[in-house]
């Protein structure tokens, strides 16, 4: 048999008071006698009463559910962001519903089209790398669903966004390679349409230019984010007559793929070709040589994006904010000559 869950009717019956009085006491309403409130709270604790957010939602037009739409959850970065989101959501009595796009724009749009607007109080989003339109997010906001972007953001949509400092992180990564004596530096970039891909490429190019080094289009390769993509990017670079002596990868997974490709070609990592990534994935400390990287504040990004969403959900006319968190260079063996 299905278990009977304690309701406010059960508390009212036990105390021989009205259901409305119990409801007001639990909401800390001003017109409830303090002694009555104490009795209600004590009885609720004794009976292990838990609020029915679905029932509350019918009255307050709230579901106590937050949606999280992101490309993946199995990699280190997104799982860490999700942990930060979950901490804030749980502390505020919200449950999370996760939607995974597998980095597909079609899947992203299909998910949003199937969403019941009454099922969510807000939505946290990291966009697909394939997306070329964000009109579906603007429509959600027009329909009253607060949306906050994190990491991969839609610049054109007017709402809050939380990101790491992609430009300066990329600049610092490239400057580190230059300071180590590397001069022919290639960039294994992400998909061309993403905001953070553009910012990391800009940081890379500015560091080269400011140090009097040429920016060579043949040494910038746009592809996906996987380890396989990093491996394939190196294969393309090694068909060139003049090969780079350092690689700056858009993330650690691509950097690790690049390192495996270099090992296959008997290239000494660090001594002959320096490699630097971006994320600080745990794998960066396990692979040999260990990978120099730019650490992203993933947990803080999740935490702050959920806190901002709470403000959009609870405050009328809350102004959109753009939060940029600093990245941090971590030097390891892969850039030591």
mmCIF file of C-alpha atoms in Angstrom:
data_model
loop_
_atom_site.group_PDB
_atom_site.id
_atom_site.type_symbol
_atom_site.label_atom_id
_atom_site.label_comp_id
_atom_site.label_asym_id
_atom_site.label_seq_id
_atom_site.Cartn_x
_atom_site.Cartn_y
_atom_site.Cartn_z
ATOM 1 C CA UNK A 1 0.000 0.000 0.000
ATOM 2 C CA UNK A 2 1.094 3.549 -0.643
ATOM 3 C CA UNK A 3 2.383 5.307 2.442
ATOM 4 C CA UNK A 4 0.173 8.014 3.999
ATOM 5 C CA UNK A 5 1.998 11.333 4.137
ATOM 6 C CA UNK A 6 1.184 13.746 6.947
ATOM 7 C CA UNK A 7 -0.815 16.794 5.833
ATOM 8 C CA UNK A 8 -1.965 19.966 7.554
ATOM 9 C CA UNK A 9 -5.348 18.268 8.024
ATOM 10 C CA UNK A 10 -3.652 15.658 10.232
ATOM 11 C CA UNK A 11 -1.997 18.367 12.325
ATOM 12 C CA UNK A 12 -5.310 20.242 12.646
ATOM 13 C CA UNK A 13 -7.119 17.086 13.757
ATOM 14 C CA UNK A 14 -4.445 16.252 16.369
ATOM 15 C CA UNK A 15 -4.618 19.765 17.854
ATOM 16 C CA UNK A 16 -8.390 20.201 17.400
ATOM 17 C CA UNK A 17 -7.930 23.478 15.510
ATOM 18 C CA UNK A 18 -8.865 24.570 12.016
ATOM 19 C CA UNK A 19 -6.849 23.718 8.906
ATOM 20 C CA UNK A 20 -6.591 27.408 8.062
ATOM 21 C CA UNK A 21 -5.017 28.129 11.462
ATOM 22 C CA UNK A 22 -2.409 25.410 10.896
ATOM 23 C CA UNK A 23 -1.681 26.768 7.439
ATOM 24 C CA UNK A 24 -1.222 30.319 8.740
ATOM 25 C CA UNK A 25 0.963 29.111 11.624
ATOM 26 C CA UNK A 26 3.264 27.217 9.268
ATOM 27 C CA UNK A 27 3.522 30.326 7.080
ATOM 28 C CA UNK A 28 4.315 32.445 10.168
ATOM 29 C CA UNK A 29 1.334 34.700 9.474
ATOM 30 C CA UNK A 30 0.999 37.786 11.657
ATOM 31 C CA UNK A 31 -2.490 36.956 12.956
ATOM 32 C CA UNK A 32 -1.601 33.652 14.678
ATOM 33 C CA UNK A 33 -1.169 33.518 18.441
ATOM 34 C CA UNK A 34 2.495 32.767 19.297
ATOM 35 C CA UNK A 35 1.514 29.873 21.612
ATOM 36 C CA UNK A 36 -0.657 28.353 18.874
ATOM 37 C CA UNK A 37 2.223 28.682 16.436
ATOM 38 C CA UNK A 38 4.551 26.878 18.842
ATOM 39 C CA UNK A 39 2.049 24.034 19.267
ATOM 40 C CA UNK A 40 1.631 23.690 15.495
ATOM 41 C CA UNK A 41 5.378 23.648 14.851
ATOM 42 C CA UNK A 42 5.957 21.122 17.628
ATOM 43 C CA UNK A 43 3.205 18.828 16.325
ATOM 44 C CA UNK A 44 4.501 19.165 12.764
ATOM 45 C CA UNK A 45 7.945 18.067 13.917
ATOM 46 C CA UNK A 46 6.493 15.213 15.997
ATOM 47 C CA UNK A 47 4.492 13.898 13.017
ATOM 48 C CA UNK A 48 7.426 14.457 10.594
ATOM 49 C CA UNK A 49 5.333 16.774 8.442
ATOM 50 C CA UNK A 50 6.867 17.847 5.136
ATOM 51 C CA UNK A 51 5.372 20.593 2.943
ATOM 52 C CA UNK A 52 3.699 19.431 -0.263
ATOM 53 C CA UNK A 53 5.282 21.814 -2.750
ATOM 54 C CA UNK A 54 3.006 20.642 -5.541
ATOM 55 C CA UNK A 55 -0.057 21.641 -3.518
ATOM 56 C CA UNK A 56 1.578 24.895 -2.446
ATOM 57 C CA UNK A 57 2.430 25.566 -6.059
ATOM 58 C CA UNK A 58 -1.210 25.378 -7.093
ATOM 59 C CA UNK A 59 -2.003 28.164 -4.661
ATOM 60 C CA UNK A 60 1.103 30.296 -5.138
ATOM 61 C CA UNK A 61 1.644 29.601 -8.872
ATOM 62 C CA UNK A 62 5.007 28.053 -8.024
ATOM 63 C CA UNK A 63 6.282 24.549 -8.733
ATOM 64 C CA UNK A 64 9.447 24.656 -6.579
ATOM 65 C CA UNK A 65 11.224 23.121 -9.562
ATOM 66 C CA UNK A 66 14.184 24.636 -11.406
ATOM 67 C CA UNK A 67 15.277 23.363 -14.802
ATOM 68 C CA UNK A 68 18.963 22.949 -15.693
ATOM 69 C CA UNK A 69 19.646 22.720 -19.432
ATOM 70 C CA UNK A 70 23.219 21.840 -20.368
ATOM 71 C CA UNK A 71 25.237 19.964 -23.004
ATOM 72 C CA UNK A 72 26.452 17.160 -20.701
ATOM 73 C CA UNK A 73 26.752 16.140 -17.076
ATOM 74 C CA UNK A 74 29.307 13.321 -17.208
ATOM 75 C CA UNK A 75 32.406 15.488 -17.570
ATOM 76 C CA UNK A 76 34.174 17.128 -14.656
ATOM 77 C CA UNK A 77 33.289 20.728 -15.476
ATOM 78 C CA UNK A 78 29.519 20.380 -15.829
ATOM 79 C CA UNK A 79 29.174 17.942 -12.937
ATOM 80 C CA UNK A 80 31.018 20.428 -10.700
ATOM 81 C CA UNK A 81 28.834 23.319 -11.900
ATOM 82 C CA UNK A 82 25.779 21.190 -11.166
ATOM 83 C CA UNK A 83 27.014 20.539 -7.612
ATOM 84 C CA UNK A 84 27.128 24.304 -7.024
ATOM 85 C CA UNK A 85 23.628 24.728 -8.461
ATOM 86 C CA UNK A 86 22.278 21.884 -6.337
ATOM 87 C CA UNK A 87 23.675 23.331 -3.108
ATOM 88 C CA UNK A 88 21.808 26.623 -3.561
ATOM 89 C CA UNK A 89 18.610 25.009 -4.862
ATOM 90 C CA UNK A 90 18.408 22.549 -1.956
ATOM 91 C CA UNK A 91 19.051 25.282 0.603
ATOM 92 C CA UNK A 92 16.069 27.190 -0.792
ATOM 93 C CA UNK A 93 13.678 24.238 -1.000
ATOM 94 C CA UNK A 94 13.853 23.733 -4.775
ATOM 95 C CA UNK A 95 14.163 20.501 -6.720
ATOM 96 C CA UNK A 96 16.165 20.314 -9.937
ATOM 97 C CA UNK A 97 15.052 18.861 -13.265
ATOM 98 C CA UNK A 98 18.010 18.217 -15.569
ATOM 99 C CA UNK A 99 17.783 18.360 -19.364
ATOM 100 C CA UNK A 100 20.798 17.154 -21.378
ATOM 101 C CA UNK A 101 21.173 18.392 -24.961
ATOM 102 C CA UNK A 102 24.228 16.269 -25.902
ATOM 103 C CA UNK A 103 25.462 19.518 -27.468
ATOM 104 C CA UNK A 104 22.729 19.361 -30.109
ATOM 105 C CA UNK A 105 20.876 22.524 -31.145
ATOM 106 C CA UNK A 106 17.956 20.422 -32.391
ATOM 107 C CA UNK A 107 17.725 18.585 -29.078
ATOM 108 C CA UNK A 108 17.926 21.898 -27.203
ATOM 109 C CA UNK A 109 15.004 23.372 -29.138
ATOM 110 C CA UNK A 110 12.946 20.169 -28.851
ATOM 111 C CA UNK A 111 13.362 20.162 -25.062
ATOM 112 C CA UNK A 112 12.247 23.783 -24.778
ATOM 113 C CA UNK A 113 9.286 23.280 -27.094
ATOM 114 C CA UNK A 114 8.070 20.369 -24.961
ATOM 115 C CA UNK A 115 8.454 22.258 -21.669
ATOM 116 C CA UNK A 116 5.314 22.910 -19.684
ATOM 117 C CA UNK A 117 5.625 26.518 -18.545
ATOM 118 C CA UNK A 118 3.788 25.680 -15.314
ATOM 119 C CA UNK A 119 6.284 22.942 -14.415
ATOM 120 C CA UNK A 120 9.273 25.238 -13.749
ATOM 121 C CA UNK A 121 9.856 28.385 -11.724
ATOM 122 C CA UNK A 122 13.068 29.164 -13.603
ATOM 123 C CA UNK A 123 15.702 27.786 -15.965
ATOM 124 C CA UNK A 124 19.508 27.675 -15.856
ATOM 125 C CA UNK A 125 21.116 27.249 -19.272
ATOM 126 C CA UNK A 126 24.458 26.456 -20.857
ATOM 127 C CA UNK A 127 23.768 26.612 -24.592
ATOM 128 C CA UNK A 128 24.590 24.048 -27.266
ATOM 129 C CA UNK A 129 27.706 24.712 -29.316
ATOM 130 C CA UNK A 130 25.677 24.126 -32.496
ATOM 131 C CA UNK A 131 23.007 26.742 -31.741
ATOM 132 C CA UNK A 132 22.710 29.605 -34.224
ATOM 133 C CA UNK A 133 19.514 31.142 -32.792
ATOM 134 C CA UNK A 134 18.398 31.965 -29.260
ATOM 135 C CA UNK A 135 14.856 33.114 -30.016
ATOM 136 C CA UNK A 136 13.462 30.180 -28.011
ATOM 137 C CA UNK A 137 15.056 31.555 -24.827
ATOM 138 C CA UNK A 138 13.706 35.045 -25.491
ATOM 139 C CA UNK A 139 10.241 33.550 -25.904
ATOM 140 C CA UNK A 140 10.540 31.763 -22.531
ATOM 141 C CA UNK A 141 11.466 35.037 -20.838
ATOM 142 C CA UNK A 142 8.537 36.840 -22.517
ATOM 143 C CA UNK A 143 6.277 34.104 -21.147
ATOM 144 C CA UNK A 144 7.440 34.871 -17.623
ATOM 145 C CA UNK A 145 10.028 32.122 -17.058
ATOM 146 C CA UNK A 146 13.246 33.570 -15.568
ATOM 147 C CA UNK A 147 16.371 32.351 -17.399
ATOM 148 C CA UNK A 148 20.016 32.641 -16.325
ATOM 149 C CA UNK A 149 22.913 31.531 -18.533
ATOM 150 C CA UNK A 150 26.140 30.017 -17.236
ATOM 151 C CA UNK A 151 29.465 29.241 -18.962
ATOM 152 C CA UNK A 152 28.149 29.049 -22.546
ATOM 153 C CA UNK A 153 25.955 32.110 -22.791
ATOM 154 C CA UNK A 154 23.723 33.775 -25.372
ATOM 155 C CA UNK A 155 25.070 37.335 -25.571
ATOM 156 C CA UNK A 156 22.021 38.685 -27.407
ATOM 157 C CA UNK A 157 19.517 37.602 -24.737
ATOM 158 C CA UNK A 158 18.943 40.203 -22.018
ATOM 159 C CA UNK A 159 19.173 38.270 -18.770
ATOM 160 C CA UNK A 160 21.791 37.426 -16.148
ATOM 161 C CA UNK A 161 24.930 35.503 -17.118
ATOM 162 C CA UNK A 162 27.737 33.898 -15.088
ATOM 163 C CA UNK A 163 31.080 33.078 -16.739
ATOM 164 C CA UNK A 164 34.759 32.656 -16.049
ATOM 165 C CA UNK A 165 37.165 35.255 -17.428
ATOM 166 C CA UNK A 166 37.816 33.506 -20.737
ATOM 167 C CA UNK A 167 39.739 36.341 -22.354
ATOM 168 C CA UNK A 168 42.275 36.915 -19.578
ATOM 169 C CA UNK A 169 42.577 33.186 -18.860
ATOM 170 C CA UNK A 170 43.505 32.575 -22.513
ATOM 171 C CA UNK A 171 45.837 35.583 -22.553
ATOM 172 C CA UNK A 172 47.640 34.320 -19.447
ATOM 173 C CA UNK A 173 47.900 30.791 -20.873
ATOM 174 C CA UNK A 174 49.471 32.070 -24.095
ATOM 175 C CA UNK A 175 51.746 34.498 -22.241
ATOM 176 C CA UNK A 176 52.967 31.615 -20.070
ATOM 177 C CA UNK A 177 53.955 29.656 -23.185
ATOM 178 C CA UNK A 178 55.788 32.703 -24.545
ATOM 179 C CA UNK A 179 57.580 33.222 -21.229
ATOM 180 C CA UNK A 180 58.727 29.588 -21.389
ATOM 181 C CA UNK A 181 60.393 30.287 -24.729
ATOM 182 C CA UNK A 182 57.803 28.888 -27.141
ATOM 183 C CA UNK A 183 57.291 31.007 -30.260
ATOM 184 C CA UNK A 184 55.203 28.984 -32.744
ATOM 185 C CA UNK A 185 51.996 28.642 -30.741
ATOM 186 C CA UNK A 186 48.865 27.013 -32.168
ATOM 187 C CA UNK A 187 45.359 27.210 -30.749
ATOM 188 C CA UNK A 188 43.041 24.189 -30.629
ATOM 189 C CA UNK A 189 39.831 26.208 -30.454
ATOM 190 C CA UNK A 190 36.219 25.276 -29.758
ATOM 191 C CA UNK A 191 33.235 25.669 -32.118
ATOM 192 C CA UNK A 192 33.433 29.062 -33.833
ATOM 193 C CA UNK A 193 29.991 30.372 -32.840
ATOM 194 C CA UNK A 194 30.308 30.219 -29.054
ATOM 195 C CA UNK A 195 30.995 33.385 -27.068
ATOM 196 C CA UNK A 196 33.666 31.839 -24.880
ATOM 197 C CA UNK A 197 35.397 30.297 -27.923
ATOM 198 C CA UNK A 198 35.688 33.778 -29.409
ATOM 199 C CA UNK A 199 36.964 35.268 -26.138
ATOM 200 C CA UNK A 200 39.610 32.585 -25.684
ATOM 201 C CA UNK A 201 40.764 32.991 -29.270
ATOM 202 C CA UNK A 202 40.910 36.774 -28.790
ATOM 203 C CA UNK A 203 43.019 36.377 -25.626
ATOM 204 C CA UNK A 204 45.378 34.031 -27.478
ATOM 205 C CA UNK A 205 45.731 36.363 -30.475
ATOM 206 C CA UNK A 206 46.247 39.487 -28.361
ATOM 207 C CA UNK A 207 49.003 37.811 -26.346
ATOM 208 C CA UNK A 208 50.818 36.869 -29.560
ATOM 209 C CA UNK A 209 50.419 40.355 -31.051
ATOM 210 C CA UNK A 210 51.531 42.140 -27.881
ATOM 211 C CA UNK A 211 54.691 40.015 -27.852
ATOM 212 C CA UNK A 212 55.492 40.684 -31.503
ATOM 213 C CA UNK A 213 54.568 37.186 -32.673
ATOM 214 C CA UNK A 214 52.504 36.501 -35.808
ATOM 215 C CA UNK A 215 48.924 35.197 -35.699
ATOM 216 C CA UNK A 216 48.731 32.397 -38.267
ATOM 217 C CA UNK A 217 45.274 31.273 -39.326
ATOM 218 C CA UNK A 218 46.614 27.821 -40.241
ATOM 219 C CA UNK A 219 47.553 27.310 -36.596
ATOM 220 C CA UNK A 220 44.017 28.003 -35.316
ATOM 221 C CA UNK A 221 41.723 24.992 -35.636
ATOM 222 C CA UNK A 222 38.054 25.126 -34.651
ATOM 223 C CA UNK A 223 36.462 21.801 -33.731
ATOM 224 C CA UNK A 224 34.587 20.131 -30.864
ATOM 225 C CA UNK A 225 35.542 19.749 -27.222
ATOM 226 C CA UNK A 226 36.363 16.039 -27.013
ATOM 227 C CA UNK A 227 39.659 14.247 -26.545
ATOM 228 C CA UNK A 228 39.213 12.819 -30.044
ATOM 229 C CA UNK A 229 38.954 16.355 -31.447
ATOM 230 C CA UNK A 230 42.263 17.287 -29.824
ATOM 231 C CA UNK A 231 43.902 14.205 -31.314
ATOM 232 C CA UNK A 232 42.542 15.026 -34.788
ATOM 233 C CA UNK A 233 43.560 18.704 -34.507
ATOM 234 C CA UNK A 234 47.193 17.698 -33.974
ATOM 235 C CA UNK A 235 46.978 15.315 -36.932
ATOM 236 C CA UNK A 236 45.946 18.298 -39.090
ATOM 237 C CA UNK A 237 48.680 20.547 -37.723
ATOM 238 C CA UNK A 238 51.352 17.926 -38.348
ATOM 239 C CA UNK A 239 50.558 17.927 -42.073
ATOM 240 C CA UNK A 240 51.886 21.494 -42.265
ATOM 241 C CA UNK A 241 55.401 22.219 -43.487
ATOM 242 C CA UNK A 242 56.092 24.385 -40.419
ATOM 243 C CA UNK A 243 54.794 22.826 -37.247
ATOM 244 C CA UNK A 244 54.043 24.635 -33.976
ATOM 245 C CA UNK A 245 56.234 24.260 -30.910
ATOM 246 C CA UNK A 246 53.340 24.815 -28.451
ATOM 247 C CA UNK A 247 49.593 24.151 -28.256
ATOM 248 C CA UNK A 248 46.969 26.091 -26.319
ATOM 249 C CA UNK A 249 43.785 24.008 -26.154
ATOM 250 C CA UNK A 250 40.333 25.417 -25.406
ATOM 251 C CA UNK A 251 39.841 22.765 -22.706
ATOM 252 C CA UNK A 252 41.745 19.986 -20.953
ATOM 253 C CA UNK A 253 40.068 17.159 -22.851
ATOM 254 C CA UNK A 254 41.348 18.545 -26.151
ATOM 255 C CA UNK A 255 44.760 19.150 -24.594
ATOM 256 C CA UNK A 256 44.942 15.524 -23.431
ATOM 257 C CA UNK A 257 43.923 14.307 -26.891
ATOM 258 C CA UNK A 258 46.674 16.504 -28.331
ATOM 259 C CA UNK A 259 49.221 15.028 -25.904
ATOM 260 C CA UNK A 260 48.281 11.493 -26.957
ATOM 261 C CA UNK A 261 48.715 12.474 -30.601
ATOM 262 C CA UNK A 262 52.138 13.963 -29.845
ATOM 263 C CA UNK A 263 53.187 10.822 -27.964
ATOM 264 C CA UNK A 264 52.156 8.711 -30.945
ATOM 265 C CA UNK A 265 54.518 10.830 -33.057
ATOM 266 C CA UNK A 266 57.355 10.425 -30.508
ATOM 267 C CA UNK A 267 57.302 14.165 -29.741
ATOM 268 C CA UNK A 268 58.614 15.050 -26.261
ATOM 269 C CA UNK A 269 55.930 17.073 -24.488
ATOM 270 C CA UNK A 270 57.354 20.138 -22.795
ATOM 271 C CA UNK A 271 60.884 19.829 -24.150
ATOM 272 C CA UNK A 272 59.892 19.892 -27.837
ATOM 273 C CA UNK A 273 56.231 20.989 -27.789
ATOM 274 C CA UNK A 274 54.520 22.690 -24.865
ATOM 275 C CA UNK A 275 50.843 21.969 -24.149
ATOM 276 C CA UNK A 276 48.404 23.938 -22.001
ATOM 277 C CA UNK A 277 44.691 23.377 -21.413
ATOM 278 C CA UNK A 278 41.761 25.136 -19.760
ATOM 279 C CA UNK A 279 39.537 23.660 -16.982
ATOM 280 C CA UNK A 280 41.745 21.871 -14.422
ATOM 281 C CA UNK A 281 40.037 18.534 -14.981
ATOM 282 C CA UNK A 282 41.308 15.857 -12.508
ATOM 283 C CA UNK A 283 42.777 14.010 -15.518
ATOM 284 C CA UNK A 284 45.248 16.868 -15.950
ATOM 285 C CA UNK A 285 47.086 15.678 -12.823
ATOM 286 C CA UNK A 286 46.992 11.993 -13.780
ATOM 287 C CA UNK A 287 48.289 12.095 -17.336
ATOM 288 C CA UNK A 288 52.063 12.010 -17.827
ATOM 289 C CA UNK A 289 53.516 14.542 -18.109
ATOM 290 C CA UNK A 290 51.044 16.432 -15.955
ATOM 291 C CA UNK A 291 49.112 19.120 -17.816
ATOM 292 C CA UNK A 292 49.532 22.846 -17.285
ATOM 293 C CA UNK A 293 46.072 24.403 -17.318
ATOM 294 C CA UNK A 294 43.873 27.379 -16.477
ATOM 295 C CA UNK A 295 41.519 26.449 -13.639
ATOM 296 C CA UNK A 296 37.865 27.428 -14.036
ATOM 297 C CA UNK A 297 35.781 28.237 -10.911
ATOM 298 C CA UNK A 298 33.107 25.687 -11.882
ATOM 299 C CA UNK A 299 31.492 25.250 -8.456
ATOM 300 C CA UNK A 300 31.253 29.008 -7.930
ATOM 301 C CA UNK A 301 29.733 29.466 -11.394
ATOM 302 C CA UNK A 302 26.984 26.977 -10.526
ATOM 303 C CA UNK A 303 26.382 28.521 -7.122
ATOM 304 C CA UNK A 304 26.231 32.127 -8.350
ATOM 305 C CA UNK A 305 24.059 31.326 -11.373
ATOM 306 C CA UNK A 306 21.473 29.650 -9.130
ATOM 307 C CA UNK A 307 21.581 32.541 -6.646
ATOM 308 C CA UNK A 308 20.936 34.987 -9.494
ATOM 309 C CA UNK A 309 18.054 32.856 -10.760
ATOM 310 C CA UNK A 310 16.510 32.964 -7.277
ATOM 311 C CA UNK A 311 16.612 36.752 -7.414
ATOM 312 C CA UNK A 312 14.971 36.807 -10.842
ATOM 313 C CA UNK A 313 12.255 34.467 -9.535
ATOM 314 C CA UNK A 314 11.510 36.344 -6.313
ATOM 315 C CA UNK A 315 12.039 40.012 -7.156
ATOM 316 C CA UNK A 316 10.005 42.025 -9.606
ATOM 317 C CA UNK A 317 12.039 43.973 -12.167
ATOM 318 C CA UNK A 318 15.368 42.497 -11.009
ATOM 319 C CA UNK A 319 17.992 43.920 -13.358
ATOM 320 C CA UNK A 320 20.104 41.489 -15.364
ATOM 321 C CA UNK A 321 23.673 41.085 -14.145
ATOM 322 C CA UNK A 322 26.790 39.765 -15.858
ATOM 323 C CA UNK A 323 29.210 38.107 -13.463
ATOM 324 C CA UNK A 324 32.737 37.234 -14.636
ATOM 325 C CA UNK A 325 34.868 35.155 -12.266
ATOM 326 C CA UNK A 326 38.671 35.062 -12.528
ATOM 327 C CA UNK A 327 40.482 32.014 -13.872
ATOM 328 C CA UNK A 328 43.783 30.765 -12.404
ATOM 329 C CA UNK A 329 46.929 29.483 -14.127
ATOM 330 C CA UNK A 330 48.302 26.171 -12.767
ATOM 331 C CA UNK A 331 51.793 25.343 -14.051
ATOM 332 C CA UNK A 332 52.733 21.670 -14.408
ATOM 333 C CA UNK A 333 55.137 19.528 -16.433
ATOM 334 C CA UNK A 334 53.680 19.907 -19.940
ATOM 335 C CA UNK A 335 55.116 23.416 -20.388
ATOM 336 C CA UNK A 336 58.508 22.856 -18.792
ATOM 337 C CA UNK A 337 61.426 22.866 -21.227
#
